[in-house]
């Protein structure tokens, strides 16, 4: 894939936008236009669609030579991929001003597809998407049929793609280095040509997190920052659900001085019975939402699956107690490197998960 990031490239793209915009040669495809294909949990407001969760996207098929997106970020920490014809990727960093951002320019004559894909997670804030802009001579095409398969992930920083592009070894939390598009989750979805939904947050756990919110309190929200904002599960029914949690729990339960430890447990760490029951309860909640889905309970590839770790055993005991033939476990080998998984390590997890699904699940 080609990545466009030089100053000259950005200057060229911006100049192209100015030429089109100032000469009145563009028109807007508003965010509610039926030809825009969305993926993930999207909050539709009166004036714009809110892009919040990692991996949410908006896609347009058109016949033309350029495309822009009208965006306004509540912060400046969000990053997006503009994926042109499934091959070329341009990184976009919207700011707090409502304006157009060139996604593709100078395209060859003919039909094209451009997907605006959220790289960063919801703690970087939300982005208001007002729609796309095309040149007046362009033809907006109807969306291609959505893939029949659907997959959904519930996870933490590994699933979100925290620090995945930080090759400096610093494991930075800066959104610039986060990229959900190259995580094992997104790679797996694309391998199976499946619709993709990612419900995740770096630092989150099932029993306790590094902040005052746990997955059982967040998983059913449309807007993860609003406890009153509930997701309608009837809008998206996955064939396969992947749960990759407990990495953060495995650390925090050993930190009695941690504020979240004290808030959740008081002075006594949870025992095995409590841990197993907590995991079992969360998986049961997912099962109630999706009675027919195949559920994969995974763990790894960070130190929760290192040799001697009890956490895979906790997951296995919880699943055994559910006695559900459509719930399986799949543990990813410990990567044995510092920090969060980088791109090659995400690919390794994807390969493991893809092989597991191909072996055990028909969909």
C-alpha positions as semicolon CSV with decimal commas, in nm:
position;residue;x (nm);y (nm);z (nm)
1;X;0,000;0,000;0,000
2;X;0,118;0,351;-0,075
3;X;0,118;0,608;0,205
4;X;0,103;0,977;0,113
5;X;0,255;1,198;0,381
6;X;0,508;1,444;0,232
7;X;0,449;1,818;0,256
8;X;0,446;1,849;-0,123
9;X;0,176;1,583;-0,148
10;X;-0,042;1,754;0,109
11;X;0,013;2,090;-0,059
12;X;-0,090;1,943;-0,392
13;X;-0,401;1,783;-0,244
14;X;-0,499;2,105;-0,068
15;X;-0,442;2,312;-0,382
16;X;-0,661;2,071;-0,578
17;X;-0,937;2,119;-0,322
18;X;-0,905;2,499;-0,336
19;X;-0,931;2,498;-0,713
20;X;-1,245;2,285;-0,712
21;X;-1,402;2,461;-0,416
22;X;-1,339;2,821;-0,517
23;X;-1,454;2,767;-0,870
24;X;-1,784;2,622;-0,752
25;X;-1,716;2,290;-0,918
26;X;-1,803;2,064;-0,627
27;X;-2,124;1,936;-0,474
28;X;-2,196;1,775;-0,141
29;X;-2,312;1,421;-0,080
30;X;-2,475;1,473;0,262
31;X;-2,411;1,229;0,544
32;X;-2,763;1,084;0,526
33;X;-2,737;1,011;0,154
34;X;-2,840;0,651;0,089
35;X;-2,532;0,600;-0,131
36;X;-2,295;0,632;0,166
37;X;-2,220;0,294;0,325
38;X;-2,141;0,304;0,697
39;X;-1,981;0,038;0,910
40;X;-1,966;0,012;1,288
41;X;-2,175;0,185;1,554
42;X;-2,258;0,529;1,414
43;X;-2,449;0,800;1,602
44;X;-2,663;0,995;1,357
45;X;-2,739;1,350;1,471
46;X;-2,941;1,625;1,302
47;X;-2,645;1,786;1,129
48;X;-2,385;1,511;1,106
49;X;-2,290;1,153;1,175
50;X;-2,064;1,103;1,477
51;X;-1,768;0,873;1,422
52;X;-1,662;0,751;1,766
53;X;-1,554;0,386;1,785
54;X;-1,232;0,245;1,640
55;X;-1,283;0,107;1,291
56;X;-1,604;0,293;1,213
57;X;-1,614;0,401;0,851
58;X;-1,802;0,573;0,570
59;X;-1,757;0,460;0,209
60;X;-1,856;0,610;-0,124
61;X;-1,844;0,465;-0,474
62;X;-1,834;0,723;-0,751
63;X;-1,720;0,797;-1,103
64;X;-1,491;1,095;-1,085
65;X;-1,137;1,213;-1,016
66;X;-1,150;1,357;-0,663
67;X;-1,326;1,319;-0,330
68;X;-1,323;1,519;-0,007
69;X;-1,483;1,467;0,334
70;X;-1,638;1,748;0,536
71;X;-1,524;1,694;0,895
72;X;-1,505;1,863;1,233
73;X;-1,326;1,702;1,524
74;X;-1,405;1,777;1,887
75;X;-1,030;1,758;1,949
76;X;-0,727;1,720;1,723
77;X;-0,620;1,374;1,837
78;X;-0,817;1,163;1,588
79;X;-0,667;1,013;1,276
80;X;-0,834;0,850;0,977
81;X;-0,730;0,644;0,680
82;X;-0,868;0,738;0,342
83;X;-0,847;0,407;0,158
84;X;-0,860;0,458;-0,216
85;X;-0,969;0,162;-0,429
86;X;-0,854;-0,075;-0,151
87;X;-0,489;-0,004;-0,235
88;X;-0,368;0,348;-0,151
89;X;-0,397;0,493;0,199
90;X;-0,384;0,861;0,294
91;X;-0,370;0,960;0,663
92;X;-0,613;1,236;0,766
93;X;-0,596;1,440;1,089
94;X;-0,910;1,659;1,117
95;X;-0,913;1,965;1,343
96;X;-1,181;2,155;1,529
97;X;-1,280;2,361;1,224
98;X;-1,558;2,235;1,001
99;X;-1,391;2,203;0,661
100;X;-1,321;1,976;0,369
101;X;-1,029;1,736;0,371
102;X;-0,911;1,596;0,039
103;X;-0,918;1,218;0,049
104;X;-0,837;1,146;-0,314
105;X;-0,728;1,364;-0,604
106;X;-0,609;1,319;-0,961
107;X;-0,776;0,981;-0,993
108;X;-0,798;0,812;-1,329
109;X;-1,124;0,835;-1,518
110;X;-1,362;0,560;-1,418
111;X;-1,524;0,416;-1,109
112;X;-1,362;0,447;-0,769
113;X;-1,420;0,353;-0,408
114;X;-1,300;0,561;-0,112
115;X;-1,343;0,456;0,250
116;X;-1,295;0,695;0,542
117;X;-1,182;0,468;0,827
118;X;-1,128;0,573;1,191
119;X;-0,782;0,468;1,308
120;X;-0,815;0,595;1,665
121;X;-1,037;0,503;1,957
122;X;-1,303;0,698;2,140
123;X;-1,084;0,847;2,409
124;X;-0,944;1,068;2,133
125;X;-1,289;1,221;2,097
126;X;-1,552;1,203;1,827
127;X;-1,554;1,341;1,477
128;X;-1,852;1,502;1,307
129;X;-1,890;1,376;0,950
130;X;-2,111;1,603;0,741
131;X;-2,071;1,419;0,413
132;X;-1,848;1,389;0,108
133;X;-1,774;1,636;-0,170
134;X;-1,729;1,540;-0,535
135;X;-1,677;1,749;-0,846
136;X;-1,994;1,852;-1,027
137;X;-1,921;1,624;-1,319
138;X;-1,888;1,318;-1,096
139;X;-2,148;1,044;-1,077
140;X;-2,227;0,906;-0,733
141;X;-2,279;0,532;-0,762
142;X;-2,502;0,309;-0,552
143;X;-2,317;0,121;-0,278
144;X;-2,205;-0,232;-0,342
145;X;-2,401;-0,499;-0,156
146;X;-2,282;-0,541;0,199
147;X;-2,091;-0,861;0,276
148;X;-2,315;-1,136;0,406
149;X;-2,080;-1,226;0,688
150;X;-2,064;-1,013;1,001
151;X;-1,804;-1,016;1,278
152;X;-1,777;-0,817;1,600
153;X;-1,486;-0,773;1,840
154;X;-1,483;-0,679;2,209
155;X;-1,133;-0,591;2,319
156;X;-0,872;-0,366;2,470
157;X;-0,562;-0,189;2,339
158;X;-0,455;-0,491;2,135
159;X;-0,782;-0,491;1,946
160;X;-0,783;-0,111;1,907
161;X;-0,428;-0,094;1,771
162;X;-0,264;0,112;2,044
163;X;0,092;0,207;1,947
164;X;0,092;-0,036;1,656
165;X;0,289;0,199;1,431
166;X;0,532;0,326;1,696
167;X;0,853;0,169;1,570
168;X;1,066;0,380;1,806
169;X;1,008;0,141;2,094
170;X;0,832;0,405;2,304
171;X;0,485;0,247;2,295
172;X;0,330;0,591;2,252
173;X;-0,033;0,662;2,338
174;X;-0,041;0,936;2,073
175;X;-0,319;0,878;1,822
176;X;-0,069;0,930;1,541
177;X;0,072;0,582;1,610
178;X;-0,262;0,407;1,653
179;X;-0,415;0,230;1,355
180;X;-0,711;-0,001;1,394
181;X;-0,697;-0,082;1,022
182;X;-0,389;-0,304;1,065
183;X;-0,498;-0,484;1,382
184;X;-0,571;-0,855;1,394
185;X;-0,941;-0,768;1,420
186;X;-0,964;-0,562;1,102
187;X;-0,730;-0,800;0,917
188;X;-0,949;-1,095;1,010
189;X;-1,266;-0,918;0,900
190;X;-1,114;-0,830;0,563
191;X;-0,981;-1,182;0,513
192;X;-1,332;-1,321;0,541
193;X;-1,489;-1,027;0,353
194;X;-1,704;-0,967;0,659
195;X;-1,875;-0,656;0,791
196;X;-1,672;-0,525;1,083
197;X;-1,764;-0,389;1,425
198;X;-1,507;-0,310;1,694
199;X;-1,610;-0,233;2,051
200;X;-1,289;-0,162;2,236
201;X;-1,088;0,069;2,457
202;X;-0,725;0,065;2,561
203;X;-0,687;-0,023;2,928
204;X;-1,032;-0,175;2,970
205;X;-1,108;-0,492;3,160
206;X;-1,402;-0,708;3,260
207;X;-1,364;-0,665;3,636
208;X;-1,143;-0,358;3,655
209;X;-0,978;-0,110;3,416
210;X;-0,714;0,161;3,434
211;X;-1,002;0,410;3,447
212;X;-1,353;0,409;3,602
213;X;-1,531;0,205;3,332
214;X;-1,534;-0,168;3,257
215;X;-1,649;-0,355;2,950
216;X;-1,975;-0,485;3,103
217;X;-2,070;-0,119;3,156
218;X;-1,964;-0,007;2,807
219;X;-2,041;-0,287;2,563
220;X;-2,405;-0,189;2,508
221;X;-2,351;0,183;2,444
222;X;-2,389;0,371;2,119
223;X;-2,178;0,657;2,254
224;X;-1,926;0,504;2,495
225;X;-1,893;0,834;2,682
226;X;-2,266;0,849;2,762
227;X;-2,419;0,594;3,000
228;X;-2,767;0,682;2,874
229;X;-2,677;0,621;2,509
230;X;-2,779;0,263;2,434
231;X;-2,703;0,064;2,121
232;X;-2,985;-0,115;1,940
233;X;-2,842;-0,464;1,899
234;X;-3,106;-0,544;1,638
235;X;-2,919;-0,315;1,396
236;X;-2,623;-0,551;1,367
237;X;-2,629;-0,924;1,437
238;X;-2,284;-1,079;1,393
239;X;-2,224;-1,437;1,287
240;X;-1,901;-1,444;1,489
241;X;-1,812;-1,256;1,807
242;X;-1,452;-1,241;1,930
243;X;-1,382;-1,142;2,291
244;X;-1,021;-1,058;2,378
245;X;-1,020;-0,926;2,734
246;X;-0,856;-0,988;3,077
247;X;-0,509;-0,852;2,988
248;X;-0,567;-0,539;3,197
249;X;-0,745;-0,727;3,475
250;X;-0,440;-0,953;3,506
251;X;-0,226;-0,651;3,601
252;X;-0,456;-0,443;3,812
253;X;-0,567;-0,717;4,053
254;X;-0,205;-0,727;4,172
255;X;-0,197;-0,353;4,246
256;X;-0,384;-0,300;4,575
257;X;-0,282;0,067;4,586
258;X;-0,433;0,139;4,244
259;X;-0,737;0,366;4,265
260;X;-0,946;0,142;4,041
261;X;-0,849;-0,166;4,243
262;X;-0,974;0,004;4,557
263;X;-1,292;0,127;4,386
264;X;-1,381;-0,221;4,257
265;X;-1,243;-0,456;4,522
266;X;-1,170;-0,257;4,834
267;X;-0,868;-0,408;5,006
268;X;-0,895;-0,770;4,893
269;X;-0,806;-0,895;4,546
270;X;-1,067;-1,114;4,372
271;X;-1,015;-1,488;4,399
272;X;-1,045;-1,744;4,121
273;X;-1,414;-1,800;4,182
274;X;-1,486;-1,428;4,145
275;X;-1,271;-1,398;3,831
276;X;-1,432;-1,695;3,658
277;X;-1,781;-1,576;3,748
278;X;-1,711;-1,225;3,614
279;X;-1,596;-1,361;3,280
280;X;-1,886;-1,603;3,263
281;X;-2,135;-1,324;3,332
282;X;-1,997;-1,104;3,056
283;X;-2,001;-1,381;2,796
284;X;-2,355;-1,464;2,903
285;X;-2,451;-1,102;2,838
286;X;-2,315;-1,127;2,485
287;X;-2,498;-1,456;2,433
288;X;-2,828;-1,297;2,535
289;X;-2,777;-1,027;2,272
290;X;-2,677;-1,276;2,003
291;X;-2,845;-1,613;2,065
292;X;-2,715;-1,773;1,744
293;X;-2,366;-1,627;1,712
294;X;-2,047;-1,827;1,729
295;X;-1,845;-1,679;2,015
296;X;-1,467;-1,704;2,036
297;X;-1,314;-1,622;2,374
298;X;-0,952;-1,533;2,306
299;X;-0,661;-1,404;2,509
300;X;-0,317;-1,276;2,412
301;X;-0,073;-1,203;2,267
302;X;0,064;-1,001;2,560
303;X;0,173;-1,146;2,894
304;X;-0,167;-1,279;3,003
305;X;-0,074;-1,582;2,789
306;X;0,289;-1,614;2,888
307;X;0,398;-1,951;3,025
308;X;0,255;-2,015;3,371
309;X;-0,019;-1,753;3,346
310;X;-0,344;-1,864;3,514
311;X;-0,563;-1,641;3,295
312;X;-0,625;-1,881;3,005
313;X;-0,737;-2,131;3,267
314;X;-0,985;-1,883;3,411
315;X;-1,134;-1,832;3,066
316;X;-1,156;-2,206;3,004
317;X;-1,332;-2,267;3,335
318;X;-1,583;-1,992;3,264
319;X;-1,664;-2,130;2,920
320;X;-1,688;-2,485;3,047
321;X;-1,944;-2,366;3,299
322;X;-2,161;-2,216;3,025
323;X;-2,197;-2,553;2,846
324;X;-2,255;-2,384;2,512
325;X;-2,124;-2,566;2,202
326;X;-2,106;-2,242;2,007
327;X;-1,860;-2,082;2,250
328;X;-1,493;-2,173;2,204
329;X;-1,156;-2,058;2,336
330;X;-0,861;-1,950;2,124
331;X;-0,542;-1,828;2,291
332;X;-0,271;-1,640;2,104
333;X;0,092;-1,720;2,189
334;X;0,280;-1,474;2,407
335;X;0,478;-1,242;2,179
336;X;0,764;-1,212;2,431
337;X;0,851;-0,855;2,335
338;X;0,804;-0,528;2,517
339;X;0,508;-0,298;2,478
340;X;0,203;-0,344;2,263
341;X;0,199;-0,557;1,947
342;X;0,340;-0,393;1,637
343;X;0,219;-0,460;1,285
344;X;0,398;-0,792;1,235
345;X;0,272;-0,917;1,572
346;X;-0,083;-0,812;1,487
347;X;-0,052;-1,007;1,163
348;X;0,059;-1,313;1,357
349;X;-0,250;-1,293;1,578
350;X;-0,469;-1,250;1,271
351;X;-0,318;-1,558;1,112
352;X;-0,388;-1,761;1,426
353;X;-0,745;-1,640;1,450
354;X;-0,815;-1,689;1,079
355;X;-0,685;-2,047;1,097
356;X;-0,898;-2,114;1,403
357;X;-1,213;-1,980;1,239
358;X;-1,148;-2,174;0,919
359;X;-1,104;-2,493;1,119
360;X;-1,395;-2,462;1,361
361;X;-1,662;-2,234;1,216
362;X;-1,883;-2,262;0,909
363;X;-2,045;-1,933;0,815
